[in-house]
JSON list of C-alpha atoms in Angstrom, two decimals:
[
{"chain": "H", "resi": 1, "resn": "MET", "atom": "CA", "xyz": [-84.62, 10.93, 97.86]},
{"chain": "H", "resi": 2, "resn": "LYS", "atom": "CA", "xyz": [-85.17, 7.21, 97.53]},
{"chain": "H", "resi": 3, "resn": "PHE", "atom": "CA", "xyz": [-83.16, 4.08, 98.16]},
{"chain": "H", "resi": 4, "resn": "SER", "atom": "CA", "xyz": [-81.70, 2.55, 95.02]},
{"chain": "H", "resi": 5, "resn": "VAL", "atom": "CA", "xyz": [-79.60, -0.52, 94.26]},
{"chain": "H", "resi": 6, "resn": "GLN", "atom": "CA", "xyz": [-78.37, -1.65, 90.84]},
{"chain": "H", "resi": 7, "resn": "HIS", "atom": "CA", "xyz": [-76.65, -4.93, 89.98]},
{"chain": "H", "resi": 8, "resn": "ALA", "atom": "CA", "xyz": [-74.39, -5.49, 86.99]},
{"chain": "H", "resi": 9, "resn": "ARG", "atom": "CA", "xyz": [-76.24, -8.71, 86.17]},
{"chain": "H", "resi": 10, "resn": "ASP", "atom": "CA", "xyz": [-79.45, -6.72, 85.64]},
{"chain": "H", "resi": 11, "resn": "GLY", "atom": "CA", "xyz": [-77.96, -3.70, 83.91]},
{"chain": "H", "resi": 12, "resn": "GLN", "atom": "CA", "xyz": [-77.92, -2.90, 80.23]},
{"chain": "H", "resi": 13, "resn": "PHE", "atom": "CA", "xyz": [-75.51, -0.72, 78.29]},
{"chain": "H", "resi": 14, "resn": "VAL", "atom": "CA", "xyz": [-77.18, 1.53, 75.74]},
{"chain": "H", "resi": 15, "resn": "ALA", "atom": "CA", "xyz": [-75.74, 3.84, 73.13]},
{"chain": "H", "resi": 16, "resn": "ASP", "atom": "CA", "xyz": [-78.01, 6.80, 73.83]},
{"chain": "H", "resi": 17, "resn": "GLY", "atom": "CA", "xyz": [-75.73, 9.04, 75.85]},
{"chain": "H", "resi": 18, "resn": "LEU", "atom": "CA", "xyz": [-73.80, 12.23, 75.23]},
{"chain": "H", "resi": 19, "resn": "ARG", "atom": "CA", "xyz": [-71.04, 10.62, 73.12]},
{"chain": "H", "resi": 20, "resn": "GLN", "atom": "CA", "xyz": [-71.63, 8.20, 70.23]},
{"chain": "H", "resi": 21, "resn": "TYR", "atom": "CA", "xyz": [-68.36, 6.37, 70.92]},
{"chain": "H", "resi": 22, "resn": "PHE", "atom": "CA", "xyz": [-69.55, 5.29, 74.38]},
{"chain": "H", "resi": 23, "resn": "GLU", "atom": "CA", "xyz": [-72.24, 3.03, 75.84]},
{"chain": "H", "resi": 24, "resn": "TYR", "atom": "CA", "xyz": [-73.89, 3.95, 79.13]},
{"chain": "H", "resi": 25, "resn": "ARG", "atom": "CA", "xyz": [-75.33, 1.85, 81.98]},
{"chain": "H", "resi": 26, "resn": "ASP", "atom": "CA", "xyz": [-77.54, 3.93, 84.23]},
{"chain": "H", "resi": 27, "resn": "LEU", "atom": "CA", "xyz": [-77.07, 3.23, 87.93]},
{"chain": "H", "resi": 28, "resn": "GLY", "atom": "CA", "xyz": [-80.46, 4.53, 89.05]},
{"chain": "H", "resi": 29, "resn": "VAL", "atom": "CA", "xyz": [-79.18, 7.66, 90.80]},
{"chain": "H", "resi": 30, "resn": "ARG", "atom": "CA", "xyz": [-81.11, 10.12, 88.61]},
{"chain": "H", "resi": 31, "resn": "GLU", "atom": "CA", "xyz": [-84.43, 8.61, 89.65]},
{"chain": "H", "resi": 32, "resn": "ALA", "atom": "CA", "xyz": [-83.41, 8.06, 93.29]},
{"chain": "H", "resi": 33, "resn": "THR", "atom": "CA", "xyz": [-82.30, 11.70, 93.67]},
{"chain": "H", "resi": 34, "resn": "ASP", "atom": "CA", "xyz": [-85.17, 13.22, 91.69]},
{"chain": "H", "resi": 35, "resn": "GLY", "atom": "CA", "xyz": [-82.69, 14.52, 89.12]},
{"chain": "H", "resi": 36, "resn": "LYS", "atom": "CA", "xyz": [-80.19, 16.01, 91.54]},
{"chain": "H", "resi": 37, "resn": "ALA", "atom": "CA", "xyz": [-77.45, 13.67, 90.25]},
{"chain": "H", "resi": 38, "resn": "VAL", "atom": "CA", "xyz": [-76.72, 11.08, 87.61]},
{"chain": "H", "resi": 39, "resn": "MET", "atom": "CA", "xyz": [-74.28, 8.18, 87.84]},
{"chain": "H", "resi": 40, "resn": "HIS", "atom": "CA", "xyz": [-73.47, 5.69, 85.16]},
{"chain": "H", "resi": 41, "resn": "VAL", "atom": "CA", "xyz": [-70.86, 3.23, 84.00]},
{"chain": "H", "resi": 42, "resn": "ILE", "atom": "CA", "xyz": [-69.49, 4.24, 80.62]},
{"chain": "H", "resi": 43, "resn": "ARG", "atom": "CA", "xyz": [-67.62, 1.90, 78.30]},
{"chain": "H", "resi": 44, "resn": "ALA", "atom": "CA", "xyz": [-66.06, 2.21, 74.87]},
{"chain": "H", "resi": 45, "resn": "ARG", "atom": "CA", "xyz": [-68.21, 1.15, 71.91]},
{"chain": "H", "resi": 46, "resn": "GLU", "atom": "CA", "xyz": [-66.48, -1.34, 69.67]},
{"chain": "H", "resi": 47, "resn": "GLY", "atom": "CA", "xyz": [-65.16, 0.16, 66.43]},
{"chain": "H", "resi": 48, "resn": "THR", "atom": "CA", "xyz": [-65.61, 3.81, 67.50]},
{"chain": "H", "resi": 49, "resn": "HIS", "atom": "CA", "xyz": [-63.09, 6.45, 68.52]},
{"chain": "H", "resi": 50, "resn": "ALA", "atom": "CA", "xyz": [-63.03, 9.76, 70.35]},
{"chain": "H", "resi": 51, "resn": "THR", "atom": "CA", "xyz": [-63.64, 12.75, 68.09]},
{"chain": "H", "resi": 52, "resn": "GLY", "atom": "CA", "xyz": [-61.59, 15.21, 70.15]},
{"chain": "H", "resi": 53, "resn": "GLU", "atom": "CA", "xyz": [-63.95, 18.16, 70.12]},
{"chain": "H", "resi": 54, "resn": "TRP", "atom": "CA", "xyz": [-63.50, 20.82, 72.79]},
{"chain": "H", "resi": 55, "resn": "HIS", "atom": "CA", "xyz": [-66.52, 21.33, 75.02]},
{"chain": "H", "resi": 56, "resn": "ARG", "atom": "CA", "xyz": [-67.64, 22.36, 78.48]},
{"chain": "H", "resi": 57, "resn": "HIS", "atom": "CA", "xyz": [-70.45, 21.31, 80.80]},
{"chain": "H", "resi": 58, "resn": "GLU", "atom": "CA", "xyz": [-72.66, 23.49, 82.98]},
{"chain": "H", "resi": 59, "resn": "VAL", "atom": "CA", "xyz": [-72.51, 21.35, 86.11]},
{"chain": "H", "resi": 60, "resn": "GLU", "atom": "CA", "xyz": [-72.09, 21.66, 89.85]},
{"chain": "H", "resi": 61, "resn": "LEU", "atom": "CA", "xyz": [-69.93, 18.52, 90.12]},
{"chain": "H", "resi": 62, "resn": "GLN", "atom": "CA", "xyz": [-68.39, 16.05, 87.67]},
{"chain": "H", "resi": 63, "resn": "LEU", "atom": "CA", "xyz": [-66.27, 13.09, 88.76]},
{"chain": "H", "resi": 64, "resn": "VAL", "atom": "CA", "xyz": [-64.74, 10.37, 86.59]},
{"chain": "H", "resi": 65, "resn": "TYR", "atom": "CA", "xyz": [-63.25, 7.16, 88.02]},
{"chain": "H", "resi": 66, "resn": "VAL", "atom": "CA", "xyz": [-61.58, 4.66, 85.68]},
{"chain": "H", "resi": 67, "resn": "LEU", "atom": "CA", "xyz": [-62.35, 0.98, 86.26]},
{"chain": "H", "resi": 68, "resn": "LYS", "atom": "CA", "xyz": [-60.61, -0.59, 83.28]},
{"chain": "H", "resi": 69, "resn": "GLY", "atom": "CA", "xyz": [-58.46, 0.48, 80.33]},
{"chain": "H", "resi": 70, "resn": "TRP", "atom": "CA", "xyz": [-57.28, 4.06, 79.87]},
{"chain": "H", "resi": 71, "resn": "VAL", "atom": "CA", "xyz": [-58.48, 7.43, 78.58]},
{"chain": "H", "resi": 72, "resn": "ARG", "atom": "CA", "xyz": [-56.52, 10.57, 77.66]},
{"chain": "H", "resi": 73, "resn": "PHE", "atom": "CA", "xyz": [-58.13, 13.99, 78.20]},
{"chain": "H", "resi": 74, "resn": "GLU", "atom": "CA", "xyz": [-56.85, 17.49, 77.65]},
{"chain": "H", "resi": 75, "resn": "TYR", "atom": "CA", "xyz": [-57.96, 20.25, 80.01]},
{"chain": "H", "resi": 76, "resn": "GLU", "atom": "CA", "xyz": [-57.63, 23.99, 79.59]},
{"chain": "H", "resi": 77, "resn": "GLY", "atom": "CA", "xyz": [-54.91, 25.27, 81.90]},
{"chain": "H", "resi": 78, "resn": "VAL", "atom": "CA", "xyz": [-53.78, 21.74, 82.79]},
{"chain": "H", "resi": 79, "resn": "GLY", "atom": "CA", "xyz": [-52.76, 19.98, 79.57]},
{"chain": "H", "resi": 80, "resn": "GLU", "atom": "CA", "xyz": [-53.04, 16.30, 78.78]},
{"chain": "H", "resi": 81, "resn": "VAL", "atom": "CA", "xyz": [-53.99, 13.84, 81.52]},
{"chain": "H", "resi": 82, "resn": "LEU", "atom": "CA", "xyz": [-53.83, 10.06, 81.20]},
{"chain": "H", "resi": 83, "resn": "LEU", "atom": "CA", "xyz": [-56.33, 8.23, 83.41]},
{"chain": "H", "resi": 84, "resn": "GLU", "atom": "CA", "xyz": [-55.78, 4.53, 84.13]},
{"chain": "H", "resi": 85, "resn": "PRO", "atom": "CA", "xyz": [-57.53, 2.03, 86.43]},
{"chain": "H", "resi": 86, "resn": "GLY", "atom": "CA", "xyz": [-57.94, 3.65, 89.83]},
{"chain": "H", "resi": 87, "resn": "SER", "atom": "CA", "xyz": [-57.50, 7.21, 88.48]},
{"chain": "H", "resi": 88, "resn": "CYS", "atom": "CA", "xyz": [-60.09, 9.76, 89.54]},
{"chain": "H", "resi": 89, "resn": "VAL", "atom": "CA", "xyz": [-60.54, 13.26, 88.15]},
{"chain": "H", "resi": 90, "resn": "HIS", "atom": "CA", "xyz": [-62.75, 16.09, 89.34]},
{"chain": "H", "resi": 91, "resn": "GLN", "atom": "CA", "xyz": [-63.54, 18.14, 86.25]},
{"chain": "H", "resi": 92, "resn": "ALA", "atom": "CA", "xyz": [-64.10, 21.61, 87.63]},
{"chain": "H", "resi": 93, "resn": "PRO", "atom": "CA", "xyz": [-67.44, 23.13, 86.61]},
{"chain": "H", "resi": 94, "resn": "GLY", "atom": "CA", "xyz": [-67.20, 24.74, 83.18]},
{"chain": "H", "resi": 95, "resn": "ILE", "atom": "CA", "xyz": [-63.61, 23.66, 82.45]},
{"chain": "H", "resi": 96, "resn": "ARG", "atom": "CA", "xyz": [-62.91, 23.45, 78.73]},
{"chain": "H", "resi": 97, "resn": "HIS", "atom": "CA", "xyz": [-61.79, 19.92, 77.85]},
{"chain": "H", "resi": 98, "resn": "ARG", "atom": "CA", "xyz": [-61.72, 17.19, 75.24]},
{"chain": "H", "resi": 99, "resn": "GLU", "atom": "CA", "xyz": [-61.13, 13.49, 75.05]},
{"chain": "H", "resi": 100, "resn": "ILE", "atom": "CA", "xyz": [-58.17, 12.67, 72.84]},
{"chain": "H", "resi": 101, "resn": "ALA", "atom": "CA", "xyz": [-58.27, 8.85, 72.87]},
{"chain": "H", "resi": 102, "resn": "HIS", "atom": "CA", "xyz": [-59.25, 5.79, 74.87]},
{"chain": "H", "resi": 103, "resn": "SER", "atom": "CA", "xyz": [-58.48, 2.07, 74.94]},
{"chain": "H", "resi": 104, "resn": "PRO", "atom": "CA", "xyz": [-60.97, -0.36, 73.39]},
{"chain": "H", "resi": 105, "resn": "ASP", "atom": "CA", "xyz": [-61.63, -1.86, 76.84]},
{"chain": "H", "resi": 106, "resn": "LEU", "atom": "CA", "xyz": [-62.26, 1.45, 78.65]},
{"chain": "H", "resi": 107, "resn": "GLU", "atom": "CA", "xyz": [-64.81, 1.37, 81.48]},
{"chain": "H", "resi": 108, "resn": "LEU", "atom": "CA", "xyz": [-65.34, 4.24, 83.87]},
{"chain": "H", "resi": 109, "resn": "ILE", "atom": "CA", "xyz": [-67.84, 5.60, 86.35]},
{"chain": "H", "resi": 110, "resn": "GLU", "atom": "CA", "xyz": [-69.09, 9.16, 85.99]},
{"chain": "H", "resi": 111, "resn": "ILE", "atom": "CA", "xyz": [-71.06, 11.13, 88.58]},
{"chain": "H", "resi": 112, "resn": "VAL", "atom": "CA", "xyz": [-72.60, 14.47, 87.61]},
{"chain": "H", "resi": 113, "resn": "LEU", "atom": "CA", "xyz": [-74.73, 17.04, 89.45]},
{"chain": "H", "resi": 114, "resn": "PRO", "atom": "CA", "xyz": [-77.32, 17.91, 88.32]},
{"chain": "H", "resi": 115, "resn": "ALA", "atom": "CA", "xyz": [-78.56, 14.95, 86.26]},
{"chain": "H", "resi": 116, "resn": "ASP", "atom": "CA", "xyz": [-79.72, 17.19, 83.42]},
{"chain": "H", "resi": 117, "resn": "PHE", "atom": "CA", "xyz": [-76.92, 19.51, 82.43]},
{"chain": "H", "resi": 118, "resn": "ARG", "atom": "CA", "xyz": [-76.01, 21.56, 79.39]},
{"chain": "H", "resi": 119, "resn": "THR", "atom": "CA", "xyz": [-73.00, 20.76, 77.21]},
{"chain": "H", "resi": 120, "resn": "GLU", "atom": "CA", "xyz": [-71.68, 23.24, 74.69]},
{"chain": "H", "resi": 121, "resn": "SER", "atom": "CA", "xyz": [-69.02, 23.00, 72.02]},
{"chain": "H", "resi": 122, "resn": "VAL", "atom": "CA", "xyz": [-66.29, 25.59, 72.45]},
{"chain": "H", "resi": 123, "resn": "ALA", "atom": "CA", "xyz": [-63.23, 26.77, 70.59]},
{"chain": "H", "resi": 124, "resn": "ALA", "atom": "CA", "xyz": [-59.88, 25.29, 71.50]},
{"chain": "H", "resi": 125, "resn": "PRO", "atom": "CA", "xyz": [-58.03, 27.30, 74.15]},
{"chain": "H", "resi": 126, "resn": "ALA", "atom": "CA", "xyz": [-55.42, 29.72, 72.89]},
{"chain": "H", "resi": 127, "resn": "THR", "atom": "CA", "xyz": [-51.90, 28.31, 72.90]},
{"chain": "H", "resi": 128, "resn": "ARG", "atom": "CA", "xyz": [-48.89, 30.32, 73.97]}
]
């Protein structure tokens, strides 16, 4: 592994990530860890909205920490969860979930192991 430092003044947000309604700023962790992890700042793209599709990720670890704004997720077996500044969620590996909505000013940090992971669309969980 290598040392890495990233500064906001040098970073760029790009719209080439997993979700089209977000922009991503890479924090250099993928390269520094030789792909063992990825960390980025994610923010809402102006004029876009969450699509609400259910999905799951094949990961070892996924953490989300909200910096600004809010985001509402729904998790299988948990229900709806509202995350606000200072909220942190550990999304258990493989948990079925979806994003319902987010504020226009949403900014969050996401950490995922490994850096390259598979995401698959899944059916909504059965309701009782």
